Each structure stands twice: as C-alpha cells, then as structure tokens.
Amino acid sequence: MALGAVAEPPVRRRGSDYAQLSRRISQAGLLERRPGWYVTRIVLTLGAFVAGWVAVFLLGDSWWQLPLAALMAVATTQVAFLGHDAGHRQMFRRRGPSELVGLFAGNVAVGISYGWWVDKHNRHHANPNHEDEDPDVGAGALVWTPEQALETRGINRWLAKRQAYLFFPMLLLEGLSLHVASIRAIIGREDGKYTVPMRHRAVEAALLVVHTAAYAALLLAVMSPVKALLFAVVHQALWGLYMGCAFAPNHKGMPMPTAEDELDYLRKQVLTSRNVRGSRLVDTTLGGLNYQIEHHLFPNMPRANLRRAQPIVRAYCVEQGIPYAETGLVESYRQALGHLHEVGRPLRLALIHISEPTRRVV
C-alpha cells in the first residue's frame, strides 16, 4: 500500500449498501476538494503556530513562558490535525503536495514521523477496533479486552487494574511516546529489513533532527536551562493530553470485531465508530474527528464537508437499520473510561479472591 494517503474504501458491487450511500454523498458534492477552506485553515493555523514561537522568543527568560507553553500545545495539536488531513489527501488529490504538507506538519513542526503515522493510520482505518489488525487497540500501556488484561504481567498488570483512573494522567506521556515511536520506526530493523515501510526515510530522519535541534536551540537561547526544561515538559505533556483527548472518543468502548465477524465495509466502519455532538467550536477543537463515522466511511472527504455529510449518513443508517452512535463529549469520555474499567475487572476480581482470608472451620 502506498504511503501518503489512507486506503481508499474497497470497491463494492454496484447495488451494495455502501455504493448507494457513496452515490448520495457524491451527488451532494461532498467529495469535492475545498482549496479555499484549506488555504484559510493553513494560513490561520500556521500563523498562530509561528506567532506562538515568536512570542516565546520575545518573552525571554520569564516564568510566563509556562502558560505560553500550554498555548503552544494547542497550536501544535492544530498543526497535527493538518498533517492528519494531508495524510488522507483531503487537501490535494495528488500524493506529492499531500506529502509535502504532511512532512512539514509532522516531522518539522510537531516532531513525529509522517510516514510512520500514515502506515499506522492506514491499518487502523482498514480494520478499526479489530484486536488483531488495528494497531490502536493492541496491548500496550493500556489494554482494550479482558483477554489482553489477563495476559499482562508486572507493572502492566498493575496499570491494567487501574487504567480507567490513570487514563488522563497517562496521556501526559503520549507526546513523548509519539516521539519515541517515530524514532523507532525510522531506525528499527528486523531480519535485515526495516520494520516500518517509509517512502522518504532519510528525509524524515533529517527533518526530525532539524526539529529537535531547532526546538532545543530556541528554548535554551531565550531562557535558563531550568525554564527551558519546564517549558518542554508542559508543552509536550499538554500536547499529548490534547491529542489523546481528541482521539479517545472515536472508537474506545465501541464494538471490537474479530476474525469471526463478517461485516461489510459500511457496517465495519459505522458500528465501530462514535460521533461527538457539538457546535463548530467542537469541530475546530477536535479537528473534525468528532464526525468519526463520516470520516471513516469517506476518509478522503475534506474536513469542512463532514458536518454536511452527517445528516445524509445518519438518515441512511436509519434506513438500513444500522445503529448510529452519537453522544456528547463528556458522555463519550464516560463510555470510553467505562470500557477501560470493565476490561480491568477480571484482574480486580482475581485480586479480591486472592486477598480474601481463609475461614477456619470450627
């Protein structure tokens, strides 16, 4: 699969459920590119991002840099959303311009590997919430099924028992995790081959070095080492938290298909995804990911068209008798955390049984 764009939906027979929905969406003009919208979005987002770093430079050696680090976490996440859209070719049909935007947004501005992310995100879109196929629900610091929980050992088992309570604190390390994963993807080899396919490996490596050097040089040039370190900690921690909060409502707590489930493309994408209701402010805050169902059905659809596509998709799901999950933002987190808590139940029950004192028989 070529990198630079998330896989196109598989071709379906003419009369399939997905084909009928696709025709309605296409007839509404919602798959057409929105160059004017994206030019405005890119100018505003990158303008705020650059202005933030200029403010860091001008503010100098001040403790006011820490609140500014929090604002830069927001700006960094918004730039990352542009990289997400570029990876799906929502901005341009051609791979070249999409990759240029993606490499700048990912490697240069944010400091994560665009090629690694696209490979990982392709696999997620192909099989969302599938335990064996979706890398986003593989066992790691968090576990997503009781089976994964029971296989944990040591510190991972301790975390799995309490993961619902630790979820948001652990997201503070998500930014660091993304940086480390990017480096591993670029240099990682197994049996003489790179573990992650990447079209521009040398370029990506060089751009990550440039990002890291420029980031460290700017902070150390304008503030003391202690303030520079604290700025980096606040910036990276809150960026990771924001990213995690934007992606968490989308699939966590939704059905997790297995190899035994035979779902067509339409049902595979709809049943595993959750939308988040809200105003245009929510759209901007979550980068359009609150329309997760529409995004998964039409990953190349420009972000600005997702709101208009939603009523068409929702009405069609009602016609077909397909459950369409949509909830408020707070409720989406409650459902996701509830799922994480339930997954850890077998471990907590085992702990209770082990801890119960043996009763003496008189």
Coordinates of C-alpha atoms in Angstrom, one line a residue:
M1 CA 0.0 0.0 0.0
A2 CA 1.5 3.4 -1.0
L3 CA 2.1 5.8 1.8
G4 CA 0.9 9.3 1.8
A5 CA -2.8 8.5 1.8
V6 CA -5.2 6.3 3.8
A7 CA -6.5 3.4 1.8
E8 CA -9.5 4.1 -0.4
P9 CA -12.7 2.1 0.5
P10 CA -12.8 -1.3 -1.2
V11 CA -14.7 -1.5 -4.4
R12 CA -18.2 -2.9 -3.8
R13 CA -20.7 -4.3 -6.2
R14 CA -23.0 -1.7 -7.8
G15 CA -26.0 -2.3 -5.6
S16 CA -24.2 -2.6 -2.3
D17 CA -25.3 -0.6 0.7
Y18 CA -22.1 1.4 0.7
A19 CA -22.3 2.1 -3.0
Q20 CA -25.7 3.6 -2.6
L21 CA -24.6 5.8 0.2
S22 CA -21.5 6.8 -1.7
R23 CA -23.6 7.9 -4.7
R24 CA -25.8 10.1 -2.4
I25 CA -22.6 11.7 -0.9
S26 CA -21.1 12.2 -4.3
Q27 CA -24.2 13.7 -5.8
A28 CA -24.3 16.2 -2.9
G29 CA -20.8 17.3 -4.0
L30 CA -19.3 16.4 -0.6
L31 CA -16.2 14.6 -2.0
E32 CA -15.1 17.7 -3.9
R33 CA -11.9 19.4 -2.6
R34 CA -12.2 22.6 -0.7
P35 CA -9.0 24.5 -1.6
G36 CA -10.2 27.9 -0.4
W37 CA -11.2 26.5 3.0
Y38 CA -7.9 24.7 3.4
V39 CA -5.8 27.8 2.3
T40 CA -7.6 29.8 5.1
R41 CA -7.2 27.0 7.6
I42 CA -3.5 26.5 6.9
V43 CA -2.8 30.3 7.0
L44 CA -4.6 30.7 10.3
T45 CA -3.2 27.6 11.9
L46 CA 0.4 28.0 10.8
G47 CA 0.1 31.8 11.5
A48 CA -0.8 31.1 15.1
F49 CA 1.9 28.4 15.4
V50 CA 4.6 30.7 14.1
A51 CA 3.3 33.7 16.2
G52 CA 3.5 31.5 19.3
W53 CA 7.1 30.7 18.7
V54 CA 7.9 34.4 18.0
A55 CA 6.2 35.2 21.4
V56 CA 8.4 32.6 23.1
F57 CA 11.5 34.3 21.6
L58 CA 10.4 37.8 22.6
L59 CA 9.2 36.9 26.1
G60 CA 12.7 35.6 27.1
D61 CA 13.7 34.3 30.4
S62 CA 10.3 34.6 32.2
W63 CA 8.1 32.2 34.1
W64 CA 5.3 33.5 31.9
Q65 CA 6.8 31.0 29.4
L66 CA 4.9 28.2 31.1
P67 CA 1.4 29.5 30.3
L68 CA 2.7 30.1 26.8
A69 CA 3.8 26.5 26.6
A70 CA 0.2 25.5 27.3
L71 CA -1.0 27.7 24.4
M72 CA 1.7 26.2 22.2
A73 CA 0.4 22.7 23.0
V74 CA -2.9 23.8 21.5
A75 CA -1.3 25.3 18.4
T76 CA 0.9 22.1 17.9
T77 CA -2.2 19.9 18.0
Q78 CA -4.0 22.0 15.5
V79 CA -0.9 21.7 13.2
A80 CA -1.0 17.9 13.7
F81 CA -4.7 17.9 12.5
L82 CA -3.5 19.5 9.3
G83 CA -1.0 16.6 8.9
H84 CA -3.9 14.2 9.5
D85 CA -5.9 15.8 6.7
A86 CA -2.9 15.7 4.4
G87 CA -2.4 12.0 5.1
H88 CA -5.9 11.4 3.9
R89 CA -5.4 13.5 0.8
Q90 CA -8.3 15.7 1.9
M91 CA -6.4 18.8 0.7
F92 CA -5.0 17.5 -2.6
R93 CA -5.7 14.6 -4.8
R94 CA -2.0 14.2 -5.7
R95 CA 0.4 12.4 -3.4
G96 CA 3.2 14.9 -3.8
P97 CA 1.6 18.0 -2.4
S98 CA 0.0 15.9 0.3
E99 CA 3.3 14.5 1.4
L100 CA 4.9 18.0 1.4
V101 CA 2.3 19.3 3.8
G102 CA 2.4 16.1 5.9
L103 CA 6.2 16.1 6.2
F104 CA 6.2 19.8 7.2
A105 CA 3.3 19.4 9.7
G106 CA 4.5 16.1 11.1
N107 CA 8.3 16.0 11.0
V108 CA 9.2 19.7 11.0
A109 CA 6.5 21.4 13.1
V110 CA 5.4 18.6 15.5
G111 CA 8.3 16.3 15.6
I112 CA 6.7 12.9 14.7
S113 CA 7.3 10.8 11.6
Y114 CA 4.7 11.4 9.0
G115 CA 5.5 8.1 7.2
W116 CA 5.2 6.1 10.4
W117 CA 1.9 7.7 11.3
V118 CA 0.4 7.1 7.8
D119 CA 1.3 3.4 7.8
K120 CA -0.2 3.0 11.3
H121 CA -3.3 5.0 10.5
N122 CA -3.9 3.1 7.2
R123 CA -4.0 -0.1 9.2
H124 CA -6.4 1.4 11.7
H125 CA -8.8 2.6 9.0
A126 CA -8.7 -0.7 7.2
N127 CA -9.8 -2.6 10.4
P128 CA -11.0 -0.3 13.1
N129 CA -11.2 -1.7 16.6
H130 CA -10.1 -5.1 15.4
E131 CA -7.9 -6.5 18.1
D132 CA -5.5 -8.4 15.7
E133 CA -5.4 -5.8 12.9
D134 CA -5.9 -2.3 14.4
P135 CA -2.6 -1.1 16.0
D136 CA -4.6 1.4 18.0
V137 CA -6.1 -1.3 20.2
G138 CA -3.1 -3.6 20.5
A139 CA -2.0 -4.3 24.1
G140 CA 0.4 -1.8 25.4
A141 CA 0.4 0.6 28.3
L142 CA -3.4 0.3 28.1
V143 CA -5.4 -2.8 27.3
W144 CA -8.7 -3.0 25.5
T145 CA -10.1 -6.5 26.1
P146 CA -10.3 -8.8 29.1
E147 CA -8.0 -11.2 27.3
Q148 CA -5.3 -8.6 26.9
A149 CA -5.7 -7.7 30.6
L150 CA -5.2 -11.3 31.7
E151 CA -2.0 -11.6 29.7
T152 CA -0.4 -8.6 31.4
R153 CA 2.4 -9.0 34.0
G154 CA 4.3 -6.9 36.4
I155 CA 3.7 -3.1 36.2
N156 CA 1.5 -3.5 33.2
R157 CA -0.9 -5.7 35.2
W158 CA -0.9 -3.0 38.0
L159 CA -1.8 -0.4 35.4
A160 CA -4.5 -2.5 33.7
K161 CA -6.4 -2.8 37.0
R162 CA -6.5 0.9 37.4
Q163 CA -6.3 2.1 33.8
A164 CA -9.7 4.0 33.8
Y165 CA -8.4 6.2 36.7
L166 CA -4.9 6.5 35.1
F167 CA -6.1 7.2 31.6
F168 CA -5.8 11.0 31.5
P169 CA -2.6 11.1 33.6
M170 CA -1.1 8.6 31.2
L171 CA -2.0 10.8 28.3
L172 CA 0.5 13.3 29.6
L173 CA 3.2 10.9 28.3
E174 CA 1.5 10.4 24.9
G175 CA 3.6 13.1 23.3
L176 CA 6.9 11.5 24.4
S177 CA 5.5 8.1 23.3
L178 CA 4.8 9.5 19.8
H179 CA 8.4 10.9 19.5
V180 CA 9.9 7.7 20.6
A181 CA 7.7 5.6 18.3
S182 CA 8.8 7.9 15.4
I183 CA 12.5 7.3 16.0
R184 CA 12.0 3.6 16.3
A185 CA 10.0 3.5 13.1
I186 CA 12.8 5.2 11.2
I187 CA 15.7 3.2 12.5
G188 CA 14.0 -0.1 13.6
R189 CA 15.2 -3.2 11.7
E190 CA 14.4 -6.9 11.9
D191 CA 15.9 -9.7 9.9
G192 CA 17.9 -7.1 7.9
K193 CA 14.8 -5.1 6.9
Y194 CA 13.1 -2.0 8.2
T195 CA 10.1 -2.8 10.3
V196 CA 8.0 0.1 9.1
P197 CA 7.6 0.9 5.3
M198 CA 8.5 4.5 4.6
R199 CA 8.9 6.4 1.3
H200 CA 11.3 9.1 2.4
R201 CA 13.2 7.5 5.3
A202 CA 16.4 9.6 5.0
V203 CA 14.4 12.9 4.6
E204 CA 12.2 12.1 7.5
A205 CA 15.2 11.3 9.7
A206 CA 16.9 14.6 8.7
L207 CA 13.7 16.6 9.3
L208 CA 13.3 15.1 12.8
V209 CA 16.9 16.1 13.6
V210 CA 16.2 19.6 12.4
H211 CA 13.0 19.8 14.5
T212 CA 14.8 18.6 17.7
A213 CA 17.8 20.8 17.2
A214 CA 15.7 23.9 16.5
Y215 CA 13.4 23.2 19.4
A216 CA 16.2 22.8 21.9
A217 CA 18.2 25.7 20.5
L218 CA 15.3 28.2 20.7
L219 CA 14.4 27.3 24.2
L220 CA 18.0 27.4 25.5
A221 CA 18.7 30.6 23.6
V222 CA 15.9 32.6 25.3
M223 CA 15.6 31.1 28.8
S224 CA 17.5 29.3 31.5
P225 CA 18.0 25.6 31.3
V226 CA 15.5 25.0 34.1
K227 CA 12.8 27.1 32.5
A228 CA 13.6 25.5 29.1
L229 CA 13.2 22.1 30.6
L230 CA 9.9 23.0 32.3
F231 CA 8.6 24.7 29.1
A232 CA 9.3 21.4 27.2
V233 CA 7.7 19.3 29.9
V234 CA 4.5 21.4 29.9
H235 CA 4.4 21.8 26.1
Q236 CA 4.9 18.1 25.4
A237 CA 2.7 16.8 28.2
L238 CA -0.3 19.0 27.3
W239 CA 0.2 18.3 23.6
G240 CA 0.0 14.6 24.3
L241 CA -3.1 15.1 26.5
Y242 CA -4.8 17.2 23.8
M243 CA -4.1 14.6 21.1
G244 CA -5.3 11.8 23.3
C245 CA -8.5 13.6 24.2
A246 CA -9.2 14.3 20.6
F247 CA -8.8 10.6 19.5
A248 CA -10.1 8.8 22.6
P249 CA -13.9 9.4 22.0
N250 CA -13.8 8.0 18.5
H251 CA -13.7 4.2 19.0
K252 CA -13.0 3.4 22.6
G253 CA -15.8 1.5 24.2
M254 CA -17.3 0.6 20.8
P255 CA -17.7 -3.0 19.5
M256 CA -14.5 -4.8 18.7
P257 CA -14.9 -7.2 15.7
T258 CA -12.9 -10.4 15.5
A259 CA -11.9 -12.6 12.6
E260 CA -15.2 -14.5 13.0
D261 CA -17.3 -11.4 12.3
E262 CA -18.2 -10.9 8.7
L263 CA -19.0 -7.2 8.3
D264 CA -19.2 -5.3 5.0
Y265 CA -17.3 -2.0 4.7
L266 CA -20.3 0.1 5.7
R267 CA -21.1 -1.8 8.9
K268 CA -17.4 -2.3 9.8
Q269 CA -16.9 1.5 9.8
V270 CA -20.2 2.6 11.4
L271 CA -20.5 0.0 14.1
T272 CA -17.0 0.6 15.5
S273 CA -17.1 4.4 15.5
R274 CA -18.7 7.1 17.7
N275 CA -19.6 10.6 16.8
V276 CA -19.5 13.5 19.2
R277 CA -22.2 16.2 19.1
G278 CA -21.4 19.8 19.3
S279 CA -21.0 23.2 17.7
R280 CA -18.5 24.4 15.2
L281 CA -16.2 25.1 18.2
V282 CA -16.2 21.4 18.9
D283 CA -15.5 20.8 15.2
T284 CA -12.4 23.0 15.4
T285 CA -11.3 21.7 18.8
L286 CA -11.4 18.1 17.7
G287 CA -10.1 18.7 14.2
G288 CA -13.3 17.3 12.6
L289 CA -12.7 13.9 14.3
N290 CA -16.0 14.3 16.1
Y291 CA -17.6 13.2 12.8
Q292 CA -15.8 9.9 13.1
I293 CA -18.4 7.8 11.3
E294 CA -18.4 10.0 8.3
H295 CA -14.6 10.3 8.3
H296 CA -14.2 6.5 8.4
L297 CA -16.7 6.0 5.6
F298 CA -15.2 8.7 3.4
P299 CA -11.6 9.3 4.7
N300 CA -10.7 11.5 1.7
M301 CA -13.6 13.8 2.3
P302 CA -12.4 17.4 3.2
R303 CA -12.9 18.1 6.9
A304 CA -15.2 21.1 6.1
N305 CA -17.7 18.8 4.4
L306 CA -18.1 16.3 7.3
R307 CA -20.8 18.4 9.0
R308 CA -22.9 18.5 5.9
A309 CA -22.4 14.8 5.2
Q310 CA -23.6 13.8 8.7
P311 CA -27.4 14.1 8.2
I312 CA -27.1 12.1 5.0
V313 CA -25.2 9.3 6.6
R314 CA -27.3 9.2 9.7
A315 CA -30.5 9.1 7.7
Y316 CA -29.1 6.3 5.5
C317 CA -28.1 4.2 8.6
V318 CA -31.7 4.6 9.9
E319 CA -33.0 3.3 6.5
Q320 CA -30.7 0.3 6.7
G321 CA -31.3 -0.4 10.4
I322 CA -27.7 0.2 11.3
P323 CA -27.0 1.6 14.8
Y324 CA -25.5 5.1 14.6
A325 CA -23.6 6.1 17.8
E326 CA -23.6 9.8 18.6
T327 CA -23.2 11.4 22.0
G328 CA -21.9 14.5 23.8
L329 CA -18.2 15.0 24.5
V330 CA -18.4 14.3 28.3
E331 CA -20.6 11.2 27.7
S332 CA -18.1 9.9 25.1
Y333 CA -15.3 10.0 27.7
R334 CA -17.6 8.3 30.3
Q335 CA -18.3 5.5 27.8
A336 CA -14.6 5.1 26.9
L337 CA -13.5 5.1 30.6
G338 CA -16.3 2.7 31.5
H339 CA -15.0 0.3 28.9
L340 CA -11.4 0.6 30.2
H341 CA -12.7 0.0 33.8
E342 CA -14.7 -3.1 32.7
V343 CA -11.7 -4.5 30.8
G344 CA -9.7 -4.5 34.1
R345 CA -12.5 -6.2 36.1
P346 CA -11.1 -9.8 35.8
L347 CA -7.8 -8.6 37.4
R348 CA -9.6 -6.8 40.2
L349 CA -11.8 -9.8 40.9
A350 CA -8.7 -12.1 40.9
L351 CA -7.1 -9.7 43.4
I352 CA -10.2 -9.8 45.7
H353 CA -10.3 -13.7 45.6
I354 CA -6.6 -13.9 46.5
S355 CA -6.9 -11.3 49.3
E356 CA -9.9 -13.0 51.0
P357 CA -8.7 -14.7 54.2
T358 CA -9.3 -18.4 54.5
R359 CA -12.0 -19.1 57.0
R360 CA -11.3 -21.6 59.9
V361 CA -13.7 -24.5 60.1
V362 CA -14.7 -25.0 63.8

